[in-house]
PDB file of C-alpha atoms in Angstrom:
ATOM      1  CA  MET Q   1       0.113  -0.042   0.073  1.00 83.00           C
ATOM      2  CA  VAL Q   2       1.735   3.163  -1.078  1.00 92.00           C
ATOM      3  CA  THR Q   3       0.354   6.995   1.077  1.00 94.00           C
ATOM      4  CA  ILE Q   4       0.738  10.087  -1.628  1.00 95.00           C
ATOM      5  CA  ILE Q   5       1.149  12.687   0.585  1.00 95.00           C
ATOM      6  CA  ASP Q   6       0.325  16.806  -1.073  1.00 94.00           C
ATOM      7  CA  GLY Q   7       3.006  18.718  -0.877  1.00 93.00           C
ATOM      8  CA  LYS Q   8       1.207  21.996  -1.652  1.00 92.00           C
ATOM      9  CA  ASN Q   9       1.279  24.194   1.452  1.00 91.00           C
ATOM     10  CA  ALA Q  10       3.167  22.407   3.347  1.00 93.00           C
ATOM     11  CA  VAL Q  11       6.496  23.356   5.323  1.00 94.00           C
ATOM     12  CA  LEU Q  12       9.992  21.368   4.435  1.00 94.00           C
ATOM     13  CA  GLY Q  13      11.036  20.786   8.090  1.00 94.00           C
ATOM     14  CA  ARG Q  14       7.477  20.071   9.108  1.00 93.00           C
ATOM     15  CA  LEU Q  15       6.635  18.029   6.611  1.00 95.00           C
ATOM     16  CA  GLY Q  16      10.077  15.676   5.919  1.00 96.00           C
ATOM     17  CA  SER Q  17      10.256  14.677   9.893  1.00 96.00           C
ATOM     18  CA  ILE Q  18       6.196  13.434   8.949  1.00 95.00           C
ATOM     19  CA  VAL Q  19       7.612  11.734   6.275  1.00 96.00           C
ATOM     20  CA  ALA Q  20      10.774  10.282   7.721  1.00 97.00           C
ATOM     21  CA  GLN Q  21       9.497   9.140  10.772  1.00 96.00           C
ATOM     22  CA  ARG Q  22       6.490   7.560   8.114  1.00 96.00           C
ATOM     23  CA  ILE Q  23       9.538   5.713   5.958  1.00 97.00           C
ATOM     24  CA  MET Q  24      11.910   5.212   8.728  1.00 97.00           C
ATOM     25  CA  ASN Q  25       8.423   2.757   9.923  1.00 96.00           C
ATOM     26  CA  GLY Q  26       8.316   0.777   6.395  1.00 95.00           C
ATOM     27  CA  GLU Q  27       5.933   2.327   5.087  1.00 95.00           C
ATOM     28  CA  LYS Q  28       5.978   3.536   1.234  1.00 96.00           C
ATOM     29  CA  ILE Q  29       5.144   7.265   0.700  1.00 96.00           C
ATOM     30  CA  VAL Q  30       5.015   9.920  -2.695  1.00 96.00           C
ATOM     31  CA  VAL Q  31       4.612  13.308  -2.233  1.00 96.00           C
ATOM     32  CA  VAL Q  32       3.019  15.241  -4.494  1.00 95.00           C
ATOM     33  CA  ASN Q  33       2.858  18.599  -5.488  1.00 93.00           C
ATOM     34  CA  ALA Q  34       6.655  19.083  -4.440  1.00 94.00           C
ATOM     35  CA  GLU Q  35       7.472  23.205  -6.026  1.00 94.00           C
ATOM     36  CA  SER Q  36       4.888  24.237  -4.114  1.00 93.00           C
ATOM     37  CA  ILE Q  37       6.365  22.960  -0.402  1.00 95.00           C
ATOM     38  CA  ILE Q  38       6.915  26.237   1.814  1.00 94.00           C
ATOM     39  CA  VAL Q  39      10.126  27.146   2.893  1.00 95.00           C
ATOM     40  CA  THR Q  40      10.002  30.274   5.630  1.00 94.00           C
ATOM     41  CA  GLY Q  41      12.740  32.888   5.715  1.00 94.00           C
ATOM     42  CA  LYS Q  42      13.662  35.677   4.157  1.00 95.00           C
ATOM     43  CA  LYS Q  43      13.965  34.467   0.505  1.00 95.00           C
ATOM     44  CA  ASP Q  44      17.736  36.487   0.412  1.00 96.00           C
ATOM     45  CA  THR Q  45      18.739  34.418   3.053  1.00 96.00           C
ATOM     46  CA  ILE Q  46      17.175  30.769   1.623  1.00 96.00           C
ATOM     47  CA  PHE Q  47      18.685  31.722  -1.916  1.00 96.00           C
ATOM     48  CA  ALA Q  48      21.744  32.355  -0.466  1.00 96.00           C
ATOM     49  CA  ASP Q  49      22.115  28.998   1.645  1.00 96.00           C
ATOM     50  CA  TYR Q  50      20.725  27.341  -1.443  1.00 94.00           C
ATOM     51  CA  LYS Q  51      23.198  28.598  -3.749  1.00 93.00           C
ATOM     52  CA  ALA Q  52      26.315  28.163  -1.385  1.00 93.00           C
ATOM     53  CA  ARG Q  53      25.044  24.431  -0.811  1.00 92.00           C
ATOM     54  CA  VAL Q  54      24.738  23.404  -4.836  1.00 90.00           C
ATOM     55  CA  ASP Q  55      28.587  25.711  -5.068  1.00 89.00           C
ATOM     56  CA  ARG Q  56      30.043  23.389  -2.700  1.00 87.00           C
ATOM     57  CA  GLY Q  57      30.098  19.657  -4.528  1.00 80.00           C
ATOM     58  CA  ASP Q  58      32.173  20.640  -7.852  1.00 75.00           C
ATOM     59  CA  THR Q  59      30.531  19.232 -10.904  1.00 73.00           C
ATOM     60  CA  THR Q  60      33.564  19.490 -13.065  1.00 78.00           C
ATOM     61  CA  LYS Q  61      35.553  16.961 -11.157  1.00 78.00           C
ATOM     62  CA  ARG Q  62      34.589  13.986  -8.777  1.00 82.00           C
ATOM     63  CA  LYS Q  63      34.394  15.382  -5.557  1.00 79.00           C
ATOM     64  CA  GLY Q  64      30.689  16.472  -3.362  1.00 83.00           C
ATOM     65  CA  PRO Q  65      29.395  16.891  -2.232  1.00 86.00           C
ATOM     66  CA  PHE Q  66      26.920  17.344  -4.928  1.00 86.00           C
ATOM     67  CA  TYR Q  67      23.606  18.970  -4.330  1.00 89.00           C
ATOM     68  CA  PRO Q  68      20.656  18.912  -6.591  1.00 92.00           C
ATOM     69  CA  ARG Q  69      18.999  21.511  -8.409  1.00 92.00           C
ATOM     70  CA  ARG Q  70      15.009  20.097  -9.021  1.00 94.00           C
ATOM     71  CA  ALA Q  71      12.885  21.163  -6.537  1.00 94.00           C
ATOM     72  CA  ASP Q  72      12.119  16.990  -5.641  1.00 95.00           C
ATOM     73  CA  LEU Q  73      15.088  15.947  -5.061  1.00 95.00           C
ATOM     74  CA  LEU Q  74      15.186  18.605  -3.079  1.00 95.00           C
ATOM     75  CA  PHE Q  75      12.881  17.688  -0.718  1.00 96.00           C
ATOM     76  CA  LYS Q  76      14.484  14.386  -0.899  1.00 96.00           C
ATOM     77  CA  ARG Q  77      17.400  15.373  -0.222  1.00 95.00           C
ATOM     78  CA  SER Q  78      16.470  17.222   3.168  1.00 96.00           C
ATOM     79  CA  VAL Q  79      14.918  14.239   4.132  1.00 97.00           C
ATOM     80  CA  ARG Q  80      17.232  12.605   3.378  1.00 96.00           C
ATOM     81  CA  GLY Q  81      19.491  14.818   6.206  1.00 95.00           C
ATOM     82  CA  MET Q  82      16.675  13.625   8.320  1.00 96.00           C
ATOM     83  CA  ILE Q  83      16.975   9.618   8.204  1.00 96.00           C
ATOM     84  CA  PRO Q  84      20.306   7.545   9.332  1.00 96.00           C
ATOM     85  CA  TRP Q  85      21.379   7.908   6.083  1.00 94.00           C
ATOM     86  CA  THR Q  86      24.974   5.478   7.362  1.00 95.00           C
ATOM     87  CA  SER Q  87      22.894   2.612   8.187  1.00 96.00           C
ATOM     88  CA  THR Q  88      21.076  -0.746   5.464  1.00 97.00           C
ATOM     89  CA  SER Q  89      17.563   0.234   7.408  1.00 96.00           C
ATOM     90  CA  GLY Q  90      18.098   4.086   6.379  1.00 96.00           C
ATOM     91  CA  ARG Q  91      19.042   3.206   3.148  1.00 96.00           C
ATOM     92  CA  ASP Q  92      15.943   0.958   2.564  1.00 97.00           C
ATOM     93  CA  ALA Q  93      13.762   3.281   4.401  1.00 97.00           C
ATOM     94  CA  TYR Q  94      15.329   5.926   1.180  1.00 97.00           C
ATOM     95  CA  LYS Q  95      14.092   3.586  -1.099  1.00 97.00           C
ATOM     96  CA  ARG Q  96      10.596   3.894  -0.465  1.00 96.00           C
ATOM     97  CA  LEU Q  97      10.201   7.167  -0.785  1.00 97.00           C
ATOM     98  CA  HIS Q  98       9.145   9.410  -4.251  1.00 96.00           C
ATOM     99  CA  VAL Q  99       8.233  12.853  -4.747  1.00 96.00           C
ATOM    100  CA  CYS Q 100       6.862  13.906  -7.901  1.00 94.00           C
ATOM    101  CA  VAL Q 101       6.398  17.391  -9.315  1.00 93.00           C
ATOM    102  CA  GLU Q 102       3.065  18.349  -9.924  1.00 91.00           C
ATOM    103  CA  THR Q 103       0.029  15.202  -9.175  1.00 91.00           C
ATOM    104  CA  PRO Q 104       1.310  12.324 -12.042  1.00 90.00           C
ATOM    105  CA  LYS Q 105      -1.996  11.195 -14.523  1.00 91.00           C
ATOM    106  CA  GLN Q 106      -1.498   8.004 -12.109  1.00 91.00           C
ATOM    107  CA  PHE Q 107      -1.753   9.553  -8.737  1.00 88.00           C
ATOM    108  CA  ALA Q 108      -4.741  11.745 -10.134  1.00 86.00           C
ATOM    109  CA  ASN Q 109      -7.542   9.077  -9.035  1.00 89.00           C
ATOM    110  CA  MET Q 110      -5.928   7.707  -5.831  1.00 91.00           C
ATOM    111  CA  LYS Q 111      -7.109   9.339  -2.453  1.00 92.00           C
ATOM    112  CA  ILE Q 112      -4.453  11.638  -2.383  1.00 92.00           C
ATOM    113  CA  GLU Q 113      -3.438  13.169   2.203  1.00 92.00           C
ATOM    114  CA  LYS Q 114      -2.989  16.763   3.960  1.00 91.00           C
ATOM    115  CA  ALA Q 115      -0.615  16.527   5.859  1.00 87.00           C
ATOM    116  CA  ASP Q 116      -2.693  18.439   8.827  1.00 84.00           C
ATOM    117  CA  CYS Q 117       0.607  18.832  11.272  1.00 83.00           C
ATOM    118  CA  ALA Q 118       2.541  20.224   8.112  1.00 82.00           C
ATOM    119  CA  THR Q 119       0.666  22.807   7.148  1.00 82.00           C
ATOM    120  CA  LYS Q 120       0.100  26.412   9.195  1.00 75.00           C
ATOM    121  CA  LYS Q 121      -0.885  29.532   7.894  1.00 76.00           C
ATOM    122  CA  ILE Q 122       2.167  31.260   7.193  1.00 78.00           C
ATOM    123  CA  SER Q 123       2.638  34.748   7.904  1.00 80.00           C
ATOM    124  CA  GLY Q 124       5.700  36.181   8.070  1.00 86.00           C
ATOM    125  CA  LYS Q 125       7.889  35.788   5.209  1.00 92.00           C
ATOM    126  CA  TYR Q 126       8.654  32.419   2.658  1.00 93.00           C
ATOM    127  CA  THR Q 127       9.454  31.327  -0.662  1.00 94.00           C
ATOM    128  CA  THR Q 128       8.814  27.658  -2.811  1.00 93.00           C
ATOM    129  CA  LEU Q 129      11.325  24.386  -3.296  1.00 95.00           C
ATOM    130  CA  GLY Q 130       9.346  26.090  -7.301  1.00 93.00           C
ATOM    131  CA  ALA Q 131      11.065  29.229  -6.721  1.00 94.00           C
ATOM    132  CA  ILE Q 132      14.540  28.360  -5.191  1.00 95.00           C
ATOM    133  CA  SER Q 133      14.734  24.871  -7.860  1.00 94.00           C
ATOM    134  CA  LYS Q 134      14.476  27.854 -10.769  1.00 94.00           C
ATOM    135  CA  PHE Q 135      16.315  30.526  -9.105  1.00 95.00           C
ATOM    136  CA  LEU Q 136      19.007  27.855  -9.158  1.00 93.00           C
ATOM    137  CA  GLY Q 137      18.799  27.083 -12.382  1.00 90.00           C
ATOM    138  CA  SER Q 138      16.626  23.572 -13.118  1.00 88.00           C
ATOM    139  CA  ASN Q 139      14.837  23.507 -15.974  1.00 83.00           C
ATOM    140  CA  ILE Q 140      11.776  21.893 -14.085  1.00 73.00           C
ATOM    141  CA  ARG Q 141       9.916  24.608 -12.136  1.00 53.00           C
TER     142      ARG Q 141
END
């Protein structure tokens, strides 16, 4: 059984921690609408932070860490930091997570769950993963 979670207007850290706990418990999870996940804070600071992460890994050489630019892979990378990546249980859990930009046709008619504790009314400054990935130079959103 696959659980489908809608990422629209969900806060990145809150949704990521919920997803990390559930995949560590053995659930298979698909997160849709990854480009609409919210990152709170000042836009300039967020963009500078993600740009520094991308620039840290030199793609012309074989030295990492390589950091993604696409919105779906940015969310997967943040969840990866919340699980024990160096152990086999963490690697197996990571394989149970799939993230999609927008909602694919195969999941359109299925029941999509909304993470209520990850969504909150944002009154301050924020940006989305789609805007971050566009800033980083991604072709997809």
